[in-house]
Coordinates of C-alpha atoms (C1' of nucleotides) in Angstrom, one line a residue:
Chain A
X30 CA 0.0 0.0 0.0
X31 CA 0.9 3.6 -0.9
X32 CA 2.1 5.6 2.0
X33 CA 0.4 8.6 3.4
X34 CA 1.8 11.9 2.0
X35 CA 1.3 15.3 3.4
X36 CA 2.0 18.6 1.7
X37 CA 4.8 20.4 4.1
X38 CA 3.9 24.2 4.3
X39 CA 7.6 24.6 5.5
X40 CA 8.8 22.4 2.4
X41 CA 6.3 23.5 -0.4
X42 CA 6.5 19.5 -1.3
X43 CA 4.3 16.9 -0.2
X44 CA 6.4 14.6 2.2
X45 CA 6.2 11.3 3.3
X46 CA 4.6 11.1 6.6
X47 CA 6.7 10.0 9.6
X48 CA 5.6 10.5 13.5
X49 CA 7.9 11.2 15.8
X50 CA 7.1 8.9 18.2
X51 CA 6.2 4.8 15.6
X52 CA 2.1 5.0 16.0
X53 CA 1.4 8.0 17.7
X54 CA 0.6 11.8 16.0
X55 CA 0.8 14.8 17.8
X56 CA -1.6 17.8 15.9
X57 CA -2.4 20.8 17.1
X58 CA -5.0 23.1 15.2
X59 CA -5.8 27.1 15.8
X60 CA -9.2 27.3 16.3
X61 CA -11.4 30.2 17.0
X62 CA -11.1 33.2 18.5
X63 CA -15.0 33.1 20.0
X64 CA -17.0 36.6 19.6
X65 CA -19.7 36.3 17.3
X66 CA -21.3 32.6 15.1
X67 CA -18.6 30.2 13.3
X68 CA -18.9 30.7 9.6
X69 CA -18.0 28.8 6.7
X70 CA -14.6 29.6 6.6
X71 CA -14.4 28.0 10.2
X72 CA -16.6 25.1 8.9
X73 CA -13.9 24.0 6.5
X74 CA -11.1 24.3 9.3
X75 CA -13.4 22.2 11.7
X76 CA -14.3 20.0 9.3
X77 CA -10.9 19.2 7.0
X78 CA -8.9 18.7 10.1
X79 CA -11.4 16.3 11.9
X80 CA -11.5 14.1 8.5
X81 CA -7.4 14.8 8.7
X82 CA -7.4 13.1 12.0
X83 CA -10.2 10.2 11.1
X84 CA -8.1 9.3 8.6
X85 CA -4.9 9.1 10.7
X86 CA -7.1 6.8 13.0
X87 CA -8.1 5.0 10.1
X88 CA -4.3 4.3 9.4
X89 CA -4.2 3.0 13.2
X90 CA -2.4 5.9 14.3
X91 CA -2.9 6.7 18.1
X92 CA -3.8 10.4 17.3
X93 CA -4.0 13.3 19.9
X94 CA -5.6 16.3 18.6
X95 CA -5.1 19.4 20.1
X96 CA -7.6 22.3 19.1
X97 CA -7.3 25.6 20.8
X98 CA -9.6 28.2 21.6
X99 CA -8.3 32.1 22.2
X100 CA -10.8 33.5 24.5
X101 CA -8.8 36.7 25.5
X102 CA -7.7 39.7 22.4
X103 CA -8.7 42.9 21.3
X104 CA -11.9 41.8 19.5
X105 CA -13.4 40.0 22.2
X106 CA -13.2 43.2 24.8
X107 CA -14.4 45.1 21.9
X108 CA -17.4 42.7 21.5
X109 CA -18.2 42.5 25.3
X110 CA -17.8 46.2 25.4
X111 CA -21.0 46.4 22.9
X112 CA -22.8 43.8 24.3
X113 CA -22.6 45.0 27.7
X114 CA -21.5 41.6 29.6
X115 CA -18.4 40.1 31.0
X116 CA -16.2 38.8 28.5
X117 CA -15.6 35.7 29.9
X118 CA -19.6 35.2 29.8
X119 CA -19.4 36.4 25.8
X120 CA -16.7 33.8 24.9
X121 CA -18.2 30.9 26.6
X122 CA -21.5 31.6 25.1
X123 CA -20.0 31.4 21.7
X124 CA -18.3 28.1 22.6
X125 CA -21.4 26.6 23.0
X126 CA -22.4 27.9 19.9
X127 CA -19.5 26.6 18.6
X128 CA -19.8 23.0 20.0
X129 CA -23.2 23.3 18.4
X130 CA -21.9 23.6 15.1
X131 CA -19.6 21.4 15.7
X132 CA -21.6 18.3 16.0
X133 CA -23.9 19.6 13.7
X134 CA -21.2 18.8 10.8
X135 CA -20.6 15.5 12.3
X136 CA -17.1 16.5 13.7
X137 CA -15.2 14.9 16.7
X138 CA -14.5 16.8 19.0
X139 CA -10.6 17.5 20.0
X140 CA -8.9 15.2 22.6
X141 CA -7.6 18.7 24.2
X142 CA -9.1 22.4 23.8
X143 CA -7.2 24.6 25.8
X144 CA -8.6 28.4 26.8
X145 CA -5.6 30.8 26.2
X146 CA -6.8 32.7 29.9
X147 CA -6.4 29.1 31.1
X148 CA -2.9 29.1 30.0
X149 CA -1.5 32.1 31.7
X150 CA 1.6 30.6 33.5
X151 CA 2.5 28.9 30.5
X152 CA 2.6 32.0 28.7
X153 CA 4.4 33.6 31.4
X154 CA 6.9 31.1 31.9
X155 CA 7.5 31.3 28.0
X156 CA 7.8 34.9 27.6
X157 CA 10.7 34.7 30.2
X158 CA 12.2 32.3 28.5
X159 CA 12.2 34.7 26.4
X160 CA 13.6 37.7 27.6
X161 CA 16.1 35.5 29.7
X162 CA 17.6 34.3 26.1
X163 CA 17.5 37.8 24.5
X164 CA 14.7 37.2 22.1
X165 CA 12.0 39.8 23.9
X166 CA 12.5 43.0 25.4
X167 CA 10.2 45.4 26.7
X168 CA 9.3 48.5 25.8
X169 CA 8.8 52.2 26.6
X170 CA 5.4 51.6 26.6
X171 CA 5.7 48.5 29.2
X172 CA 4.6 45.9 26.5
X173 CA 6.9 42.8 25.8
X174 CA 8.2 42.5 22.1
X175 CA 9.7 39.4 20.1
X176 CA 12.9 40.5 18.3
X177 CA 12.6 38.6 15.2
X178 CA 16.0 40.0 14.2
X179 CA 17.1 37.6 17.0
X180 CA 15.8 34.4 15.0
X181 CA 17.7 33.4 12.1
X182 CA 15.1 31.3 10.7
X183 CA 12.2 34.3 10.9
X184 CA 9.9 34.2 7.5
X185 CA 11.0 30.7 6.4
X186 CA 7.3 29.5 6.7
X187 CA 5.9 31.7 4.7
X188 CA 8.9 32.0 1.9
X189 CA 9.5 36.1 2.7
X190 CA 12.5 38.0 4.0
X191 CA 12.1 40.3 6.5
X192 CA 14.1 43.3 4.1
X193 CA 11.1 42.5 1.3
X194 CA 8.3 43.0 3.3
X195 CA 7.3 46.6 3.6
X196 CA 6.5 47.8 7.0
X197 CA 4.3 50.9 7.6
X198 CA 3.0 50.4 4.1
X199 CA -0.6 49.6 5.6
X200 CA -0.2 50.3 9.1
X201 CA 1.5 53.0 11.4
X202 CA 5.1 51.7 12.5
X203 CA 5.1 51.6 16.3
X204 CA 7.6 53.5 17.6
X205 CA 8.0 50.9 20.8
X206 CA 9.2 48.3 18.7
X207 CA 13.4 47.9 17.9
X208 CA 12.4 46.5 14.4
X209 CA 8.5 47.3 12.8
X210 CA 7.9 43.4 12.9
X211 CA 8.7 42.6 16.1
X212 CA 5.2 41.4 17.6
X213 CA 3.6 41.6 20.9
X214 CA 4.0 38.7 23.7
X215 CA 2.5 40.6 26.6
X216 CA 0.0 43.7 26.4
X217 CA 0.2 45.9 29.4
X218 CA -3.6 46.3 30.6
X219 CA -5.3 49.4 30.2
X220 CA -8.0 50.7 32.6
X221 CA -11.0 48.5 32.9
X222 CA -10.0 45.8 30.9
X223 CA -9.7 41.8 31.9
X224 CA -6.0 41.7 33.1
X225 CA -3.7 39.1 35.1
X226 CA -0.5 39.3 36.9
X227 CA 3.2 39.3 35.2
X228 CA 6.7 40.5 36.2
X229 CA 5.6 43.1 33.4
X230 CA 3.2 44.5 34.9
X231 CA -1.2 43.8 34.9
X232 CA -1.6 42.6 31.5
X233 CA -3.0 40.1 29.0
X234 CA -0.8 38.0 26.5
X235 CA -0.5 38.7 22.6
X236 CA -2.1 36.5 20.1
X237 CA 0.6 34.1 19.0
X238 CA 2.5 33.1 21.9
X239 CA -1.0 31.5 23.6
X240 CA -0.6 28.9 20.7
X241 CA 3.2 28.3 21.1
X242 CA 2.3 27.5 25.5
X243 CA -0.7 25.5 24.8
X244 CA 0.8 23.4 22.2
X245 CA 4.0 23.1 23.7
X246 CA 1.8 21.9 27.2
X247 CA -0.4 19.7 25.5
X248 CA 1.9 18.2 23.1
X249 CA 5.8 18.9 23.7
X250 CA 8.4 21.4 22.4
X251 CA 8.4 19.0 19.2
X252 CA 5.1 17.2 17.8
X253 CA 4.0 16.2 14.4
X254 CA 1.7 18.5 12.8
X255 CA 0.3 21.8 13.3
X256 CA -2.6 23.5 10.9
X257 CA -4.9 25.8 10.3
X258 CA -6.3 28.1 7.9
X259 CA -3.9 29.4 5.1
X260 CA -4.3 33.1 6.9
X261 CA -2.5 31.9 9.4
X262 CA 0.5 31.2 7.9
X263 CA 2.0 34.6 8.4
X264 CA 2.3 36.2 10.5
X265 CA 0.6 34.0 13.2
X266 CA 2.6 30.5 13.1
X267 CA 5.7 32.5 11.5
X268 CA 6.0 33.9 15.2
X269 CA 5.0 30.3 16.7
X270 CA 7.8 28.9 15.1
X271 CA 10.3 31.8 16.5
X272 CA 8.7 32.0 20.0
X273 CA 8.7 28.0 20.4
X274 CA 12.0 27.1 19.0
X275 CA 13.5 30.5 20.5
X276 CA 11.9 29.5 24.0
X277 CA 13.0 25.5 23.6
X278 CA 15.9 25.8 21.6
X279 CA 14.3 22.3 19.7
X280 CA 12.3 22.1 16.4
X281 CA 8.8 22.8 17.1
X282 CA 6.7 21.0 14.0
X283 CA 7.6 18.9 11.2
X284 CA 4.2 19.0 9.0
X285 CA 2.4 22.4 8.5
X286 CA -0.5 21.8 7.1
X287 CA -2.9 25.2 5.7
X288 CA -6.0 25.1 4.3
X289 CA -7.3 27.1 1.9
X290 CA -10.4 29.5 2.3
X291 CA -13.8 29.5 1.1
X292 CA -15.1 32.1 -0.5
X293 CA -18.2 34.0 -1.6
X294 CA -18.0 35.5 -5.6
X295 CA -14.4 34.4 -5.8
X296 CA -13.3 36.4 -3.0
X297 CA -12.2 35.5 0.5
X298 CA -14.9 35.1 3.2
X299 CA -14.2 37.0 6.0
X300 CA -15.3 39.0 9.0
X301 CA -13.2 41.5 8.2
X302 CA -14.9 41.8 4.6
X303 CA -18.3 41.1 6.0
X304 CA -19.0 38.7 3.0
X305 CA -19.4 35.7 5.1
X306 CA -22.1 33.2 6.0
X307 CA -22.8 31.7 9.4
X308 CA -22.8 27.6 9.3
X309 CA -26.3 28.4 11.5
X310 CA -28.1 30.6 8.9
X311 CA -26.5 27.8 6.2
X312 CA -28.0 24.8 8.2
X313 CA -31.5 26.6 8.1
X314 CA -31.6 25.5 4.3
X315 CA -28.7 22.6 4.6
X316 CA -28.3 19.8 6.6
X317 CA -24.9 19.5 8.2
X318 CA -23.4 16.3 6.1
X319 CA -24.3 18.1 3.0
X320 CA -21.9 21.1 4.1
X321 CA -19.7 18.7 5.3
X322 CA -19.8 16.9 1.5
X323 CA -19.6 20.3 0.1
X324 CA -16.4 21.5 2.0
X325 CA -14.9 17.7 1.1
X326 CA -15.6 17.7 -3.0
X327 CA -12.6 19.7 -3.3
X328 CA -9.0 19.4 -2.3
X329 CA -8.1 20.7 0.9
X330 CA -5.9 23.4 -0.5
X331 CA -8.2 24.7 -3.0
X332 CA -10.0 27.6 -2.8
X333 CA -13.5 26.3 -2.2
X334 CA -16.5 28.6 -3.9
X335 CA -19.4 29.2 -2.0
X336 CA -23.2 29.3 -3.4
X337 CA -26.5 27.0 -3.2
X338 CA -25.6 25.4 -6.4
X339 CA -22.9 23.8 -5.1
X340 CA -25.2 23.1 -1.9
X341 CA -27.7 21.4 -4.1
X342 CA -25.1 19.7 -6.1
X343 CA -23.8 18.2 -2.5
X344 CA -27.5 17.2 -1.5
X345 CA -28.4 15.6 -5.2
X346 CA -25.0 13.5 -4.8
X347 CA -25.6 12.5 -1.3
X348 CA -28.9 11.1 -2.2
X349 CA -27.5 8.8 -4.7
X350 CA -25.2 7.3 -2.3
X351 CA -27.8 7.1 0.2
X352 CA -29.7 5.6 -2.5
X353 CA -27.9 3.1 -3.6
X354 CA -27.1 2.1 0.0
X355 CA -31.1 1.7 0.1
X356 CA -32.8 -1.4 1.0
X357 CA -29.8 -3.3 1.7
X358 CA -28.1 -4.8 4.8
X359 CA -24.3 -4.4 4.7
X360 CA -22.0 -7.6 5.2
X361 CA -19.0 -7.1 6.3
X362 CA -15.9 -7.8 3.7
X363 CA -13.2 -9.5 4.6
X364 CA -10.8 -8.5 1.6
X365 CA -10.2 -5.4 0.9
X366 CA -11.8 -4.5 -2.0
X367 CA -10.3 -2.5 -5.4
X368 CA -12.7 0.4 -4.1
X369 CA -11.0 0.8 -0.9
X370 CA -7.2 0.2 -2.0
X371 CA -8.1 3.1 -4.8
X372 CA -9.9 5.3 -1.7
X373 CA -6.8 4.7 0.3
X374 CA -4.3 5.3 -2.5
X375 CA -6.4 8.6 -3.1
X376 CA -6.5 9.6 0.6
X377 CA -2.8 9.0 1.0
X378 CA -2.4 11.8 -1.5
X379 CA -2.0 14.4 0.5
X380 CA -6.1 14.0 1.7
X381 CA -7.4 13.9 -1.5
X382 CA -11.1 13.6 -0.6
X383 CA -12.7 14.8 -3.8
X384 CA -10.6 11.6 -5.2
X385 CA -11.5 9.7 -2.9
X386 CA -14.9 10.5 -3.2
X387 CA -15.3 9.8 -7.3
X388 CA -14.2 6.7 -5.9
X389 CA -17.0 6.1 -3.5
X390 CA -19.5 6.9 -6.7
X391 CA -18.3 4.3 -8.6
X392 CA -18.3 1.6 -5.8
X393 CA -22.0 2.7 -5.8
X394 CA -22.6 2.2 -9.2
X395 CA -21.0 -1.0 -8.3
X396 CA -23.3 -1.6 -5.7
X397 CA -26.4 -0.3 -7.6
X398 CA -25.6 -3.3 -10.2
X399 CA -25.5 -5.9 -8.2
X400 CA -28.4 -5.5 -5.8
X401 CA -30.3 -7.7 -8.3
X402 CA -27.8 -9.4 -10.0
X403 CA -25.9 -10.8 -6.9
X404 CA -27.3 -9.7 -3.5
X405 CA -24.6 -11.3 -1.2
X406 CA -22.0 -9.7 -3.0
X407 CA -23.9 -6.2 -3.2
X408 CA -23.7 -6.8 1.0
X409 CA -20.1 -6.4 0.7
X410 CA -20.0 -3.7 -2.0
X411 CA -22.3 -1.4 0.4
X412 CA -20.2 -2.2 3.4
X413 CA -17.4 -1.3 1.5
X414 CA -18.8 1.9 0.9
X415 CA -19.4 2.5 4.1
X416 CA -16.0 1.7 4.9
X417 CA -15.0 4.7 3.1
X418 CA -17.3 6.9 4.1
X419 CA -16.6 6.3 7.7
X420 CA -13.4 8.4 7.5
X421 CA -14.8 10.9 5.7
X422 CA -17.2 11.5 8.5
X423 CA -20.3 11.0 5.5
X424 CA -23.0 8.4 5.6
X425 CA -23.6 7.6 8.9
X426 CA -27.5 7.9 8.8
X427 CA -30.0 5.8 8.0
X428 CA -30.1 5.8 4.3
X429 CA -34.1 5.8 4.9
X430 CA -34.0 8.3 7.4
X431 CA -32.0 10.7 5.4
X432 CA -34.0 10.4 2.4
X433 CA -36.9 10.8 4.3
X434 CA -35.2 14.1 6.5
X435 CA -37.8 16.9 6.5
X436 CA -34.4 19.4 7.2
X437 CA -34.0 21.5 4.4
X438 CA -37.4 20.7 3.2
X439 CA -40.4 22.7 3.7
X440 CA -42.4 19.9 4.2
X441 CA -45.7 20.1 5.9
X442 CA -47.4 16.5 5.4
X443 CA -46.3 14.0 8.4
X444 CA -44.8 10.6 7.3
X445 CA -48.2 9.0 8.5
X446 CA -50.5 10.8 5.9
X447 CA -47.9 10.0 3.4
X448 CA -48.2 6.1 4.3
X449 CA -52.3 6.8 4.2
X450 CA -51.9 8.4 0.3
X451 CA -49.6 5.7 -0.3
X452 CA -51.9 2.5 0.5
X453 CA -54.8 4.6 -1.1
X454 CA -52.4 4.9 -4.5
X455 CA -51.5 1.3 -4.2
X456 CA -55.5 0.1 -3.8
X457 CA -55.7 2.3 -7.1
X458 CA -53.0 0.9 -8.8
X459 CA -54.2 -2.8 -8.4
X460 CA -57.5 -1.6 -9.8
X461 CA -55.7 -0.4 -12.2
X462 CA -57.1 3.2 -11.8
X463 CA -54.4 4.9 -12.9
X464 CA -55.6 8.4 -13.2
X465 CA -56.4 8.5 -9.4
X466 CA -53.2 7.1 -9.1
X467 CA -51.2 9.7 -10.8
X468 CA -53.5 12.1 -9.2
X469 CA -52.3 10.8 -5.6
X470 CA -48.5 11.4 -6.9
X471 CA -49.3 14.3 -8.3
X472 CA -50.7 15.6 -4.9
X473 CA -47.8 14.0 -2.8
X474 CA -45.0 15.1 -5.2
X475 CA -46.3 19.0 -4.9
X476 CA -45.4 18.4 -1.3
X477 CA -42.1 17.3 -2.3
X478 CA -42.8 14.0 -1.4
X479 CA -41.3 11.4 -4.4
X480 CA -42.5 8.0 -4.8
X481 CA -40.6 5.2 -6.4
X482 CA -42.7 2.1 -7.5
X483 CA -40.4 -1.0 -7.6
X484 CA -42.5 -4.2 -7.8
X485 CA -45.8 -4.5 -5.8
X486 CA -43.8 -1.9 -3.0
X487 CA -43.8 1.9 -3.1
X488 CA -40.9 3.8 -1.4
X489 CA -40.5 7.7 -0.3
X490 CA -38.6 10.2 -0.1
X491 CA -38.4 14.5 0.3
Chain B
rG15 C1' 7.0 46.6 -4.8
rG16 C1' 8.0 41.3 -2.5
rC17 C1' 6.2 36.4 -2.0
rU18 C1' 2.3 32.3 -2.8
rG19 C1' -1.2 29.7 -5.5
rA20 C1' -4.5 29.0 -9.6
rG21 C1' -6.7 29.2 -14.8
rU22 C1' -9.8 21.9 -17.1
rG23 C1' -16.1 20.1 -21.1
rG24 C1' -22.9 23.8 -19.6
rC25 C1' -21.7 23.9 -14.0
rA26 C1' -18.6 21.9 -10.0
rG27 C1' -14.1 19.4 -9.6
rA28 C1' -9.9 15.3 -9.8
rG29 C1' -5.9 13.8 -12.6
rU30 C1' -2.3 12.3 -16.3
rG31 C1' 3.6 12.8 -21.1
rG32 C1' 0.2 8.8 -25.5
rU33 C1' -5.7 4.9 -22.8
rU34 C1' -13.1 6.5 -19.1
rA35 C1' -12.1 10.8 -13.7
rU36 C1' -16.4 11.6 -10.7
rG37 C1' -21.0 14.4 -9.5
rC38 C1' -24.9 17.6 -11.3
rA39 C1' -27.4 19.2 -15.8
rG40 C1' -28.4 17.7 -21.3
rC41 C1' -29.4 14.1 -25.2
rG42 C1' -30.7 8.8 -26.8
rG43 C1' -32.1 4.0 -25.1
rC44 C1' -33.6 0.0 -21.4
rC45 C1' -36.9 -0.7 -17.3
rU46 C1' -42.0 1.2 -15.8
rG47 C1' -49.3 1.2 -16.7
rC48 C1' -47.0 6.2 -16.8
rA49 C1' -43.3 8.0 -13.6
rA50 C1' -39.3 8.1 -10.1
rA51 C1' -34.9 5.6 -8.9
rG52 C1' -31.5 2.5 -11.3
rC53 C1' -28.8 0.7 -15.7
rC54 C1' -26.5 1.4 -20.7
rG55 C1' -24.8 4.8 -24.4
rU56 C1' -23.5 9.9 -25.5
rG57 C1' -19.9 15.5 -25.4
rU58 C1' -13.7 18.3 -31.2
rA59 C1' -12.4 20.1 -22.0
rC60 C1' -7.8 21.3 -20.6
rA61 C1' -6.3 30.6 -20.7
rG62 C1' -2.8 32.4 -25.0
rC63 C1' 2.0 32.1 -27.5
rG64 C1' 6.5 29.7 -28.1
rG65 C1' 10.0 25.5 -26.7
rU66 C1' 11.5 20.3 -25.3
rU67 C1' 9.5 15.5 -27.3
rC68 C1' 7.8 10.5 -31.9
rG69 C1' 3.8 12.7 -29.0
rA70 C1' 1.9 17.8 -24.0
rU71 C1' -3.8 19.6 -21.0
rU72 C1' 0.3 17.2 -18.3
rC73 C1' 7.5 19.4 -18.5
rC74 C1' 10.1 24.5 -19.6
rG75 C1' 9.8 29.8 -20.8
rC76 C1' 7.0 34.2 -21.7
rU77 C1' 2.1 36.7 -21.9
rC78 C1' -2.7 37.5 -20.1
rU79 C1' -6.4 36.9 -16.2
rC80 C1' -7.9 35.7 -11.2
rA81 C1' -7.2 34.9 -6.0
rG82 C1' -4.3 35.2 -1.5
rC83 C1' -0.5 36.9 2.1
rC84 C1' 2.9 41.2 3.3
rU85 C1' -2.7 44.5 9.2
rC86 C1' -7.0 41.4 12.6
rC87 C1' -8.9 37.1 10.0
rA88 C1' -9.8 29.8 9.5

RNA sequence: GGCUGAGUGGCAGAGUGGUUAUGCAGCGGCCUGCAAAGCCGUGUACAGCGGUUCGAUUCCGCUCUCAGCCUCCA
């Protein structure tokens, strides 16, 4: 079998995989900063990663997934500000929110999710580290800085120099900071705002170094993988990588992974461009597995295109899996079929789910085949399908039930009435009154209720 | 200005130096009382211009176009 490949940020290559530690992964994933509803750009991140680490499991890897949430910055005192609460009370409303979504697309949840204001000491502890090694100073102003003339290595992530990037082109150059890209490890507090105790002074702790602590607590100075959204790449995990190997004096990650965004009219969705949809307003029209097919129909690099086409299109291809998986109970196979060896080869390609995927199609045209022609060996052929689905995180309802979901519908008539039109249709068709039969369907199908006539039996669906 | 990445058939979206992606939509057929579902068949697709090659959508160069990062953002 083909071995699992992953696309290396820091190498621009795809790489073999190799863990650190034979068996194990260590990942760690930046997750939300929580203020307001996840959208679909979070979506992707929650939902690319969890089918990252399914698949690892798949492999038999013993996986620990580390997923972190910043509850403490500028946007969130902004936010509780407006809203008129505590913060603390904003941010662990909109983790609930966030759990919500969360299992709403079918995703695991982390084995760890650490709350920056949770990792204070950490934070502490590194930004000494710090300052004890010469790599932070602080300022006139009070606030510690990372020197990122002091690491060699700074901008190697993201492929830039520090002498081509212009500073002060877009934003006013600080005049606390030794060079304009050193970035902030410790904000000194300013009156009224949530603070907590440092050598510095009352203060709360900058944005990247709450990611370098909590993965370096949960997982080591040196672990496996670390992702997140391509955004991210610079400047955030450019500044992990100098504040945890600065701090350690070991290599911090060997696989970067990045996503890449989803956007609205070919253009990024973001807060920031107020272009975004929440996965809650989306799940009012969509059920959660067909977001979840959507954001997995294309690579995990790719830009991915929001609109309800492409919704549609993920609901109309879900139903023919579902479908074909109709009516039939799965036997388990004990080979391992050319579907799976072709899903696998495909998955170990760098996660190629939209592969992977065309793959699962044709083991259902398989499947669809052979449910007359050879029942026993359709058993396998749907458990096979399955089998792929299962890391996918897809297909784990009911085939009946989906098909027969009232979400996303706007269905009115109870599954009852329907089975009452139904046996009246079927009394007409065996007296073979076939205008008041196509009458019934008529009526039921303008409730978006379709029936399928195989044999003497009539089946359903929305 | 610097650095990334991308341009595939009606739409979405994989992939490959010479052979069917896949899904949706369309067309023809089978099945059906008629449908639906399913099955079978069906499309001069690879931004443009050069180059390498027996042969390039796939490799190289240039051009054009688009997106992203260089500020908070997944």
């Amino acid at each position: 079998m083909n071995r699992l490949k992953i696309y290396n940020t820091l190498s621009r290559q795809k790489e073999v995989f190799i863990p650190i530690e034979e068996g194990k992964v260590g990942l760690y994933v930046c997750g939300m900063t929580v203020y307001d509803f996840c959208h679909l750009g979070h979506a992707r991140v929650m939902v690319v990663f969890d089918v990252v680490v399914r698949y690892l499991k798949y492999l038999g890897y013993n996986v620990k997934y580390v997923r972190n949430v910043t509850d403490i910055d500028d946007k969130i005192i902004a936010r509780a500000l407006e809203t008129n609460e505590d913060f603390s009370k904003l941010t662990q409303r909109f983790i609930d929110e966030m759990h919500q979504d969360e299992a709403a697309l079918n995703v695991h949840k982390p084995n760890l999710e650490p709350l920056a204001t949770e990792s204070i000491d950490d934070i502490v502890n590194m930004i000494k580290a710090l300052i004890d090694k010469g790599h932070a100073y602080i300022g006139n102003n009070g606030d510690a800085y990372y020197s990122v003339e002091s690491f060699g290595d700074y901008g190697k992530l993201s492929g830039r120099e520090l002498d081509d990037m212009q500073a002060g082109e877009r934003v006013d150059i600080d005049i606390n900071k030794r060079n304009p890209f050193d970035f902030v490890l410790w904000k000194s507090a300013k009156p009224d705002e949530p603070s907590w105790a440092s050598p510095w002074g009352e203060g709360r702790p900058g944005w990247h170094i709450e990611c370098s602590a909590m993965s370096t607590r949960c997982l080591g100075n040196h672990f496996d993988i670390h992702g997140g959204g391509m955004d991210l790449q610079f400047p955030h995990h450019e500044n992990e990588i100098a504040q945890s190997q600065a701090a350690t004096g070991e290599r911090f990650v060997n696989t970067w992974m990045h996503n890449g965004f989803v956007r609205t009219d070919d253009e990024k969705m973001s807060k920031s461009r107020g272009n975004f949809f929440t996965v809650r307003d989306v799940l009012k029209r969509y059920r959660g597995e067909e977001i979840r097919f959507f954001v997995l129909s294309s690579h995990y690099r790719s830009p991915l295109n929001y609109s309800d086409e492409q919704l549609n299109e993920a609901r109309s291809a879900l139903e023919r899996l579902y479908t074909a998986l109709r009516s039939i109970e799965p036997m388990v196979n004990d080979v391992k079929s050319d579907y799976v060896r072709r899903f696998e080869d495909a998955m170990n390609d760098d996660f190629n789910s939209a592969k992977a995927i065309s793959v699962m199609f044709e083991c259902a045209n398989e499947l669809n085949k052979l449910k007359t022609s050879n029942p026993q060996l359709a058993a396998k052929t749907a458990s096979d399908l399955l089998l792929m689905a299962q890391p996918l995180g897809l297909l784990s309802e009911n085939p009946e039930t989906f098909l027969q979901s009232t979400v996303g519908t706007n269905a009115a008539i109870s599954n009852e009435e329907i089975d009452t039109e139904i046996n009246k249709r079927l009394q007409a068709k065996s007296d073979k009154n076939w205008a008041l039969a196509d009458q019934i369907r008529d009526e039921l199908n303008a409730q978006g209720v379709i029936l399928e006539d195989s044999g003497k039996k009539t089946t359903w669906r929305r």
